[in-house]
PDB file of C-alpha atoms in Angstrom:
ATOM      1  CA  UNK A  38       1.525  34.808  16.088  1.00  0.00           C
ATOM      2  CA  UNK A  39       1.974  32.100  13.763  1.00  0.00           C
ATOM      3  CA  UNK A  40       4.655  29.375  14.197  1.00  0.00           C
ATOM      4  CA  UNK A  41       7.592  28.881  11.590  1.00  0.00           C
ATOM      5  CA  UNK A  42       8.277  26.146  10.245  1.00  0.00           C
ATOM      6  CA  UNK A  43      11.891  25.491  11.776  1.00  0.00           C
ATOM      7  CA  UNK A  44       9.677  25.957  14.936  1.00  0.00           C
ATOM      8  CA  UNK A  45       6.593  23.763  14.580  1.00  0.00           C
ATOM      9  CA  UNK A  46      10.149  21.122  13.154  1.00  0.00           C
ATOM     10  CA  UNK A  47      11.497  21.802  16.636  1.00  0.00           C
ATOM     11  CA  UNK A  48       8.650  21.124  18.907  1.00  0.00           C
ATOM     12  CA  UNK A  49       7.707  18.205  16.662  1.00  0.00           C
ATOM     13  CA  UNK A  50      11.032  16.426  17.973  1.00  0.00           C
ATOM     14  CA  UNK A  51      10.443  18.023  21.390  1.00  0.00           C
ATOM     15  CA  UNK A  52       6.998  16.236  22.031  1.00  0.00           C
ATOM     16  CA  UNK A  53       8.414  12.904  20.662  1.00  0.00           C
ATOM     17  CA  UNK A  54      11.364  13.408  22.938  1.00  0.00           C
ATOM     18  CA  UNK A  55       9.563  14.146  25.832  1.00  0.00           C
ATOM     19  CA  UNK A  56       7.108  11.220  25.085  1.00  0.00           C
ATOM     20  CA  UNK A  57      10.091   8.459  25.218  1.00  0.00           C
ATOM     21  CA  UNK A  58      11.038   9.830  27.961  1.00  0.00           C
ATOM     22  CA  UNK A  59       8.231   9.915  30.119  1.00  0.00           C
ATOM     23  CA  UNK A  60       6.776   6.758  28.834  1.00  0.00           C
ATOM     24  CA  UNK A  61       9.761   4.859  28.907  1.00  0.00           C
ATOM     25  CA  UNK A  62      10.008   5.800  32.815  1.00  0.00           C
ATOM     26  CA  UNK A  63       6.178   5.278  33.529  1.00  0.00           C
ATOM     27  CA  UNK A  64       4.776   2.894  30.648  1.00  0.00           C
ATOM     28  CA  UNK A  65       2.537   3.555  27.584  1.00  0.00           C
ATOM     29  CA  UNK A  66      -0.566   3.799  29.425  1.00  0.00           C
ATOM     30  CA  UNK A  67       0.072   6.210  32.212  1.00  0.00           C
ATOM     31  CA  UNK A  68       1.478   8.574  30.174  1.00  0.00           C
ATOM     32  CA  UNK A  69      -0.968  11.397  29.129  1.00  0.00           C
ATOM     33  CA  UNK A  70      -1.134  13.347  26.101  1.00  0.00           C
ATOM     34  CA  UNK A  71      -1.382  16.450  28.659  1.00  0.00           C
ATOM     35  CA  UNK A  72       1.315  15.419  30.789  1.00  0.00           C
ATOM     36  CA  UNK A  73       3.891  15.322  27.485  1.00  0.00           C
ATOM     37  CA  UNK A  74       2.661  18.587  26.469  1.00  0.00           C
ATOM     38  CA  UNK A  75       3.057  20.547  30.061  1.00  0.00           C
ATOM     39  CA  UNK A  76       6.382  18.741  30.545  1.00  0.00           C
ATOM     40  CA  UNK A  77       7.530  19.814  26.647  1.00  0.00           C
ATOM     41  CA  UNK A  78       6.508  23.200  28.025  1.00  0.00           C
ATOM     42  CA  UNK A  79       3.319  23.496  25.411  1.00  0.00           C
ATOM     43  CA  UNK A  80      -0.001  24.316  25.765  1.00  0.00           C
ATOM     44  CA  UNK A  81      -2.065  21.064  26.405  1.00  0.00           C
ATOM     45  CA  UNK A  82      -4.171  21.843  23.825  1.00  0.00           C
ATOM     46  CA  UNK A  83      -1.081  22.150  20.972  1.00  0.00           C
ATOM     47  CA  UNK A  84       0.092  18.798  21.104  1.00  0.00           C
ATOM     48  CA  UNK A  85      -3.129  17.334  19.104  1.00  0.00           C
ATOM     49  CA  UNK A  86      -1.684  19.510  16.199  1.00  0.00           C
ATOM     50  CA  UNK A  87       1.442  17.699  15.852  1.00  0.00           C
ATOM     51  CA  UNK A  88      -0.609  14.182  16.865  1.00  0.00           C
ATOM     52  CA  UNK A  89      -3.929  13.209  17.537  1.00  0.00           C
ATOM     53  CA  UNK A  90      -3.862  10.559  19.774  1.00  0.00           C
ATOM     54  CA  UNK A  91      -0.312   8.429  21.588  1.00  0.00           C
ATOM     55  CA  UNK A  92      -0.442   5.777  18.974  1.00  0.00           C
ATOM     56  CA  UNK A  93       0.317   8.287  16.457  1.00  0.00           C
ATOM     57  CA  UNK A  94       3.504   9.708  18.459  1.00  0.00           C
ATOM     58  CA  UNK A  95       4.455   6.505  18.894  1.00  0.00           C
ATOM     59  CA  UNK A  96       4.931   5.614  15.628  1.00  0.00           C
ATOM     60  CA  UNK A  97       6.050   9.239  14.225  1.00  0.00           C
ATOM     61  CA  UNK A  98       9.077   8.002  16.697  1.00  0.00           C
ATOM     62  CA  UNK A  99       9.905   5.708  14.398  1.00  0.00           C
ATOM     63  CA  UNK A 100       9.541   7.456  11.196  1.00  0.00           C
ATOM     64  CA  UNK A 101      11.663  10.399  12.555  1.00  0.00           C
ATOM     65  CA  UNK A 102      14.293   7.654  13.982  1.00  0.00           C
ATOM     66  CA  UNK A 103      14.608   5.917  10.063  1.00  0.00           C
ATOM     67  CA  UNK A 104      14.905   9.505   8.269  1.00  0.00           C
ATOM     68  CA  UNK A 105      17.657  10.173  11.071  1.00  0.00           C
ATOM     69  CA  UNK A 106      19.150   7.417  10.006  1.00  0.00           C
ATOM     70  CA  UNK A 107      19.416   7.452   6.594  1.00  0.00           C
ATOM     71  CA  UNK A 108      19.901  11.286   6.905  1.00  0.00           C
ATOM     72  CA  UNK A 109      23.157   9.712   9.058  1.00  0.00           C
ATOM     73  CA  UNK A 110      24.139   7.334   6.458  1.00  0.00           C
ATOM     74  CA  UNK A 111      23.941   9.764   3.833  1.00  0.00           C
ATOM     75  CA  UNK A 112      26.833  11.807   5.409  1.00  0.00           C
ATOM     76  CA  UNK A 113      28.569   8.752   5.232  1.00  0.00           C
ATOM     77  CA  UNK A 114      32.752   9.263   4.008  1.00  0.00           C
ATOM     78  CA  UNK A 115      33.293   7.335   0.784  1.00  0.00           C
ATOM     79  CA  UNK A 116      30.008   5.877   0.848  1.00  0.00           C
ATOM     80  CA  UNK A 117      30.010   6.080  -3.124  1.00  0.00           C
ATOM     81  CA  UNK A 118      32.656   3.583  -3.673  1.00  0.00           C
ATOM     82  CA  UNK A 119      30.639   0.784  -1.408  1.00  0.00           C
ATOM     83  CA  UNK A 120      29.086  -1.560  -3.233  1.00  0.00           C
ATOM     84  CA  UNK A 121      25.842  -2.938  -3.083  1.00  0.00           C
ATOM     85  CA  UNK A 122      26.212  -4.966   0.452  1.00  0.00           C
ATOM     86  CA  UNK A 123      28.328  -2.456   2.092  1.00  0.00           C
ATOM     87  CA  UNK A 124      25.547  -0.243   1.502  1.00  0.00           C
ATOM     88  CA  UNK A 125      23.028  -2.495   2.466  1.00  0.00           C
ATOM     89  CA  UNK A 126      24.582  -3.105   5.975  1.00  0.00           C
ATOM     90  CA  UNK A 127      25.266   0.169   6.335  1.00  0.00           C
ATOM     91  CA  UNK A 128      21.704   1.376   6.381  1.00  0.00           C
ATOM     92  CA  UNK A 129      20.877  -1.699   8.873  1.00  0.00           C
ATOM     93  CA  UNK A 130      23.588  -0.065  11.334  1.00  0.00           C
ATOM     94  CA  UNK A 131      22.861   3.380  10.732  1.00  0.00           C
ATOM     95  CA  UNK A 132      18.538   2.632  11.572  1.00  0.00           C
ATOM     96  CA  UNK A 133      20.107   0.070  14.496  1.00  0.00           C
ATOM     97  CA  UNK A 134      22.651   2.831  16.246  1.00  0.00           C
ATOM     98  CA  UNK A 135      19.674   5.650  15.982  1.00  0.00           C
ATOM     99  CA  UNK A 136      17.443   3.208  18.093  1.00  0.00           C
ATOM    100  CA  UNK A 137      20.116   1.999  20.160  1.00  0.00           C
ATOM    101  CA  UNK A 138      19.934   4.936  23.273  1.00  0.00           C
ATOM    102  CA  UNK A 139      16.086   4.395  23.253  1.00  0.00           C
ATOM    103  CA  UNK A 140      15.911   0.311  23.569  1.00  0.00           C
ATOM    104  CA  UNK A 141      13.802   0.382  26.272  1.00  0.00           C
ATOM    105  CA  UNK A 142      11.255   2.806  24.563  1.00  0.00           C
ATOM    106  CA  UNK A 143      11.659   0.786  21.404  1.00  0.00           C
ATOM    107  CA  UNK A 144      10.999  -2.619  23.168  1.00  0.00           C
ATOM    108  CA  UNK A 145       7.821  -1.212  25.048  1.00  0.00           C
ATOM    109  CA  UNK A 146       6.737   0.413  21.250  1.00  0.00           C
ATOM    110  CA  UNK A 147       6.895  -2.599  19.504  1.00  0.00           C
ATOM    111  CA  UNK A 148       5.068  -4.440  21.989  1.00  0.00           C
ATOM    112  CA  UNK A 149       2.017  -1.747  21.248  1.00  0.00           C
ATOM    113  CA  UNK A 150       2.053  -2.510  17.817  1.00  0.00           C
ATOM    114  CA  UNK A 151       2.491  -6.183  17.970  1.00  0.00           C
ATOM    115  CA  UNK A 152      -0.997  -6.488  19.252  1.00  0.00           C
ATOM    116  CA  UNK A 153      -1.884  -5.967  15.241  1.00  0.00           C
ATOM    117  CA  UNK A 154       1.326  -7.818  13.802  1.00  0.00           C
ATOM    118  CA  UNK A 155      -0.080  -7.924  10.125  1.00  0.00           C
ATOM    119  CA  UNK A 156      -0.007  -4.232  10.117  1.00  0.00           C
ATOM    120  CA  UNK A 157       3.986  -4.542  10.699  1.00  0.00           C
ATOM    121  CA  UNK A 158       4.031  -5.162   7.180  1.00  0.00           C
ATOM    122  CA  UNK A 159       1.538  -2.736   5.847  1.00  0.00           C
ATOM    123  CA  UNK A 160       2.423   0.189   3.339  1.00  0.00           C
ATOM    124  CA  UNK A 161       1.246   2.313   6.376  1.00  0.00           C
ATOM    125  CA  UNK A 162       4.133   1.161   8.434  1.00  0.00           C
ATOM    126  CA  UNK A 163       5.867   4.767   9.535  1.00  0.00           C
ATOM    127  CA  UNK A 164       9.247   5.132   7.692  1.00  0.00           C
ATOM    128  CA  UNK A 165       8.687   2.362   5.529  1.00  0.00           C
ATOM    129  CA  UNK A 166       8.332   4.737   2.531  1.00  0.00           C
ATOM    130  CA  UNK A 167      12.165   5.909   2.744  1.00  0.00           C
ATOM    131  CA  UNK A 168      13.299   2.553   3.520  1.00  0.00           C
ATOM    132  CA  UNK A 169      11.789   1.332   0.016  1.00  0.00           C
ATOM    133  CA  UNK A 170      13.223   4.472  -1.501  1.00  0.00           C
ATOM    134  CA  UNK A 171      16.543   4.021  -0.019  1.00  0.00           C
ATOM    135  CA  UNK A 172      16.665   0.573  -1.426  1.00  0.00           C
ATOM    136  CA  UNK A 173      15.827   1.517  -4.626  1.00  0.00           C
ATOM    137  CA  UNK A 174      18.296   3.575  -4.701  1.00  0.00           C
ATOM    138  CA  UNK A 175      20.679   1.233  -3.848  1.00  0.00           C
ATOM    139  CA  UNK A 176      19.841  -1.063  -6.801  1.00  0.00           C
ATOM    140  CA  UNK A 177      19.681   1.109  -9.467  1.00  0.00           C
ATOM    141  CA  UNK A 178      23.235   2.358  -8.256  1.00  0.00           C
ATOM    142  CA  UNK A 179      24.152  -1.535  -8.506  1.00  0.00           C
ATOM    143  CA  UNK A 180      22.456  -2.203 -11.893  1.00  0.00           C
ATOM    144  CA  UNK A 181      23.702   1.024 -13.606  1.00  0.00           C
ATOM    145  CA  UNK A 182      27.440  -0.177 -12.354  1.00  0.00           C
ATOM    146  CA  UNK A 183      27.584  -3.721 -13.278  1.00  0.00           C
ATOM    147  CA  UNK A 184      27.649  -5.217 -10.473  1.00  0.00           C
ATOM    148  CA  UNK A 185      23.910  -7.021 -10.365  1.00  0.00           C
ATOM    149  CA  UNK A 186      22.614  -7.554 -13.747  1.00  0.00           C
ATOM    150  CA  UNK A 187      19.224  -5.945 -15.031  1.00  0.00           C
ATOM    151  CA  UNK A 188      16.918  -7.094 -12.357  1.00  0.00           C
ATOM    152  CA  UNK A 189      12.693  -6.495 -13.400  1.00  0.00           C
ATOM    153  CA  UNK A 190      11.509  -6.975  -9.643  1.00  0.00           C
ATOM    154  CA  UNK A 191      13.550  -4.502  -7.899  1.00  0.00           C
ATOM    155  CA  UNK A 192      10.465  -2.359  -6.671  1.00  0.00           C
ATOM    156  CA  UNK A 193       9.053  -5.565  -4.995  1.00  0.00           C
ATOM    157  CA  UNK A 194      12.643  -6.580  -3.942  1.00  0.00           C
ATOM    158  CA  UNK A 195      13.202  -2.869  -1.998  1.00  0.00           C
ATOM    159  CA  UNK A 196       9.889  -3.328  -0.011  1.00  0.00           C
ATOM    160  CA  UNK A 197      10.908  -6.727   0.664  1.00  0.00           C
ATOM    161  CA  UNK A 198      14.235  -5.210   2.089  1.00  0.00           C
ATOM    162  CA  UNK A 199      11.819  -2.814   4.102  1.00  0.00           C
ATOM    163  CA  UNK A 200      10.366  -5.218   5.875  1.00  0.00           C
ATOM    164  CA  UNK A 201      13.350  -7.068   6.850  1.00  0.00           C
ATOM    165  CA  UNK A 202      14.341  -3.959   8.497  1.00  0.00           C
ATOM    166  CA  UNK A 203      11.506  -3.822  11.047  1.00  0.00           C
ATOM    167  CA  UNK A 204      11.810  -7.675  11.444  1.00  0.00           C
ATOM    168  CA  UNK A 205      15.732  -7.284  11.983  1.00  0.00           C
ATOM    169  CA  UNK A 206      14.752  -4.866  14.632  1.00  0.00           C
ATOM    170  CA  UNK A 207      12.116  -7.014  16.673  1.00  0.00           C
ATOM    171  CA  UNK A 208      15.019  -9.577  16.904  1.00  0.00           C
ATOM    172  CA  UNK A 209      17.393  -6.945  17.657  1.00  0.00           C
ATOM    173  CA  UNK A 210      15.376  -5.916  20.614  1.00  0.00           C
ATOM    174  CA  UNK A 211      15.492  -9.952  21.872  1.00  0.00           C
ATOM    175  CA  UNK A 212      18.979 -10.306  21.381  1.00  0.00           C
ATOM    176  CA  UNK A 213      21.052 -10.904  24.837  1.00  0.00           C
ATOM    177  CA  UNK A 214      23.847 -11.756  22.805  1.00  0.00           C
ATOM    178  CA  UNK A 215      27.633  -9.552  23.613  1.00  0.00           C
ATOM    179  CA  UNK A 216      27.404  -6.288  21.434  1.00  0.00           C
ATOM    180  CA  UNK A 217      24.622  -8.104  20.014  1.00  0.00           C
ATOM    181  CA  UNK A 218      26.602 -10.534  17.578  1.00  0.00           C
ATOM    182  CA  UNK A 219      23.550 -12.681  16.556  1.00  0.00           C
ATOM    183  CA  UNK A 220      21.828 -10.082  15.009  1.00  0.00           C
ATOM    184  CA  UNK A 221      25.074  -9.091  13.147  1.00  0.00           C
ATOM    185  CA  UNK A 222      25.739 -12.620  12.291  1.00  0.00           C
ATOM    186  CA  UNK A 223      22.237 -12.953  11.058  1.00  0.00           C
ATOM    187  CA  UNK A 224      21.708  -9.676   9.229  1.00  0.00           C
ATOM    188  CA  UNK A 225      25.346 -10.440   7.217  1.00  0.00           C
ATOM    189  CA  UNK A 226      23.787 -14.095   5.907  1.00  0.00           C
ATOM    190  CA  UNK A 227      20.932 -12.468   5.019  1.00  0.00           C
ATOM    191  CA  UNK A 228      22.223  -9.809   2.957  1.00  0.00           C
ATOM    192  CA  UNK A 229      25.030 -12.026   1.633  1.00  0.00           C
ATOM    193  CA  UNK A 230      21.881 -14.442   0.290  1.00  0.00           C
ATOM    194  CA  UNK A 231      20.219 -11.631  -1.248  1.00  0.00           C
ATOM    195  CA  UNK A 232      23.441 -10.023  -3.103  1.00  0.00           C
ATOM    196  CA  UNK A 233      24.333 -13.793  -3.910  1.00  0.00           C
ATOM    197  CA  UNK A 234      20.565 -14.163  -5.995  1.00  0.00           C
ATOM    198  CA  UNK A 235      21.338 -10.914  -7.116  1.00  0.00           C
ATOM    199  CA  UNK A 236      24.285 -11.383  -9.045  1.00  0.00           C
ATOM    200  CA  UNK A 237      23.345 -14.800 -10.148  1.00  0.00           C
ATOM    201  CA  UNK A 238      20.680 -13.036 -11.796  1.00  0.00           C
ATOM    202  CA  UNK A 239      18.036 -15.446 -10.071  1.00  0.00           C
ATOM    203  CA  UNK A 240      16.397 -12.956  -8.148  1.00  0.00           C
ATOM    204  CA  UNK A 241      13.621 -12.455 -10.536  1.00  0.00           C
ATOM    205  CA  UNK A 242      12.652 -15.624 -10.084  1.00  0.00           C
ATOM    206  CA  UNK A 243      13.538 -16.173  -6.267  1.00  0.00           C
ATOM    207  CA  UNK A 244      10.588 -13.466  -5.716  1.00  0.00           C
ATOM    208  CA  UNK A 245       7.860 -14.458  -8.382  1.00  0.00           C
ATOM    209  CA  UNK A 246       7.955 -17.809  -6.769  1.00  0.00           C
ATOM    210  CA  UNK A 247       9.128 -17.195  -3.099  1.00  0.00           C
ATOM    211  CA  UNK A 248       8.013 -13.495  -2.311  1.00  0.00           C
ATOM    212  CA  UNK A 249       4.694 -14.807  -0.499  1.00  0.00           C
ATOM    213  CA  UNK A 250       6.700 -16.757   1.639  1.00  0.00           C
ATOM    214  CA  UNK A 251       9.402 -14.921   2.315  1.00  0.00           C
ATOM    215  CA  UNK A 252       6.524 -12.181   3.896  1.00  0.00           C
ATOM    216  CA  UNK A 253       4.580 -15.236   5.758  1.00  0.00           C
ATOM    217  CA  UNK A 254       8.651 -15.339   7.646  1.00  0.00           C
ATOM    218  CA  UNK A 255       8.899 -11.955   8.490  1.00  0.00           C
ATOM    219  CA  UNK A 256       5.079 -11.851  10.016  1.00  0.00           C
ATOM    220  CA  UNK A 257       6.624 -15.074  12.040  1.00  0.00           C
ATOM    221  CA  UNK A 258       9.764 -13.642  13.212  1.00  0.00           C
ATOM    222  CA  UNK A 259       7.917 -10.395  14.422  1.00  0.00           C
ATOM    223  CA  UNK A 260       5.109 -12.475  16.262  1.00  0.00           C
ATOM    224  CA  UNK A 261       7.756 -14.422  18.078  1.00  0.00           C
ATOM    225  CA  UNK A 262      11.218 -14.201  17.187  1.00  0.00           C
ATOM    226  CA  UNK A 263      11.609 -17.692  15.954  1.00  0.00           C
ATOM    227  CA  UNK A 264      11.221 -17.287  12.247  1.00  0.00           C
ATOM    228  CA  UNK A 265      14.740 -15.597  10.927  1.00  0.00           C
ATOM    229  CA  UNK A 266      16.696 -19.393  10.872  1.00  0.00           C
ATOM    230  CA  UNK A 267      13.633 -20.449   8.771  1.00  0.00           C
ATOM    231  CA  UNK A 268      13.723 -17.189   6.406  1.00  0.00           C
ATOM    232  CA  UNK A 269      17.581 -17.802   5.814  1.00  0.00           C
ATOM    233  CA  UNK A 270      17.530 -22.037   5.238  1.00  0.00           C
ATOM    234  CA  UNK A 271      14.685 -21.088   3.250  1.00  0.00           C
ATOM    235  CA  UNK A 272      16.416 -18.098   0.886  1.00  0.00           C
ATOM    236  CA  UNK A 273      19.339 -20.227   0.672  1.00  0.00           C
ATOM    237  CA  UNK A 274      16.754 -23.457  -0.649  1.00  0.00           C
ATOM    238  CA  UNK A 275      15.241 -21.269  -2.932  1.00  0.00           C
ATOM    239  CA  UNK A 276      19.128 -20.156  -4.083  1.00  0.00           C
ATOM    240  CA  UNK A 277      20.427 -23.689  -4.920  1.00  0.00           C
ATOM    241  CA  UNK A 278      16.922 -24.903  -6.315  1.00  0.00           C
ATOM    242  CA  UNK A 279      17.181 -22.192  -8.742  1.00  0.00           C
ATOM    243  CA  UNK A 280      20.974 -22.195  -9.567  1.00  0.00           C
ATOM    244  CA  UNK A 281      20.158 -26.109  -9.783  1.00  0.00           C
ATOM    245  CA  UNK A 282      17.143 -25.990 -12.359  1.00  0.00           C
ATOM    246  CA  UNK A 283      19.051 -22.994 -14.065  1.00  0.00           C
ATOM    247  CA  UNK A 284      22.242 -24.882 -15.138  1.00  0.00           C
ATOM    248  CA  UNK A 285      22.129 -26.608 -18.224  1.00  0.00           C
ATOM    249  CA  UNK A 286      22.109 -30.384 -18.113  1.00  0.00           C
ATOM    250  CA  UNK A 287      25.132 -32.960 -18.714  1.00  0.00           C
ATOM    251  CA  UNK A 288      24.976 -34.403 -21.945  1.00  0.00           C
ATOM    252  CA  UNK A 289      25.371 -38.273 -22.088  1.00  0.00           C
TER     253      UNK A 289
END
């Protein structure tokens, strides 16, 4: 008898369930594919049609966790009258509370694909299509009401914003910090640097001459944690430079 789809939906989220779970109590490695599938109460042999191999569950954890997410923040009361960084933030905390009962799982995940940290900010990266979407989104919404002016790099700028997300995350998951306060501090300056450059209208040029750079920091900050001071003193340089060479000079 064939499967509907609300099933094959349902046992999709019942493997990756039952994968955190078990690896998160026994490790990556001694978890089998057929010990997920017998404990999901599934045929061994029906788990390699949802996902071939671990690596692949692993990271469909992920992209289910960021369409939660935003699924989540779409619900959201009011959420039209936010503007652009109240939105912004908003997705950040809905993507951080969806991850937050599976830390563990999450810390132990990122540590499987941080033995390839380029591919962190690969097009491949699970969820990272919706992120760029959502972002999108989000600027449009801010161009069309006034509040950023036309801005001709906002495709580049939303998977820039993508990739912060995953990097905000690998910090997240080092932060010992009381209700983790650093990585609120630091995710506020960062979005209050972008929406600055923004609005200043010196965005455009912020990523024509920075966007290289600003990706070299996020591939830092997710090999070891130490690159997000250097991403924000460097955002904010690249701010006053600009704003600097931008204003019109004194006349004598």
């Amino acid at each position: 008898m064939r499967t509907t789809k609300t099933q094959q939906a349902k046992s999709h989220r019942l493997l990756i369930r039952t994968a955190v779970d078990l690896m998160t109590q026994q490790g990556f490695d001694a978890t089998t594919m057929k010990q997920i599938a017998r404990t999901a109460g599934l045929g061994d042999a029906t788990i390699y049609k949802y996902f071939p191999t671990k690596e692949k569950l692993v990271l469909a954890y992920f992209e289910q966790a960021i369409g939660d997410a935003l699924t989540r923040m779409a619900k959201t009361k009011g959420l039209a009258s936010f503007g652009l960084q109240e939105r912004m933030q908003l997705l950040m905390d809905s993507v951080l509370d969806e991850l937050l009962a599976d830390r563990e799982f999450v810390a132990l995940a990122y540590q499987l694909v941080g033995r390839l940290p380029m591919s962190l900010l690969s097009d491949a990266l699970p969820g990272k299509a919706a992120l760029r979407m959502a972002y999108a989104e989000m600027l449009d919404a801010a161009e069309v009401s006034g509040e950023i002016p036309p801005c001709g790099f906002k495709g580049s700028l939303a998977g820039l914003m993508a990739d912060s997300v995953y990097a905000v995350i690998s910090h997240w998951l080092r932060d010992s910090s009381d209700q983790f306060a650093t990585t609120t501090q630091l995710v506020d300056m960062g979005l209050g640097v972008v929406v600055l450059a923004l609005r200043s209208g010196l965005i455009d040029k912020l990523l024509e001459l920075g966007g290289f750079v600003l990706r070299s920091q996020l591939t830092c900050l997710l090999q070891d944690g130490n690159g997000i001071t250097n991403l924000m003193q460097l955002a904010r340089q690249g701010l006053q430079s600009a704003a600097a060479h931008s204003m019109p000079k004194a006349t004598t």
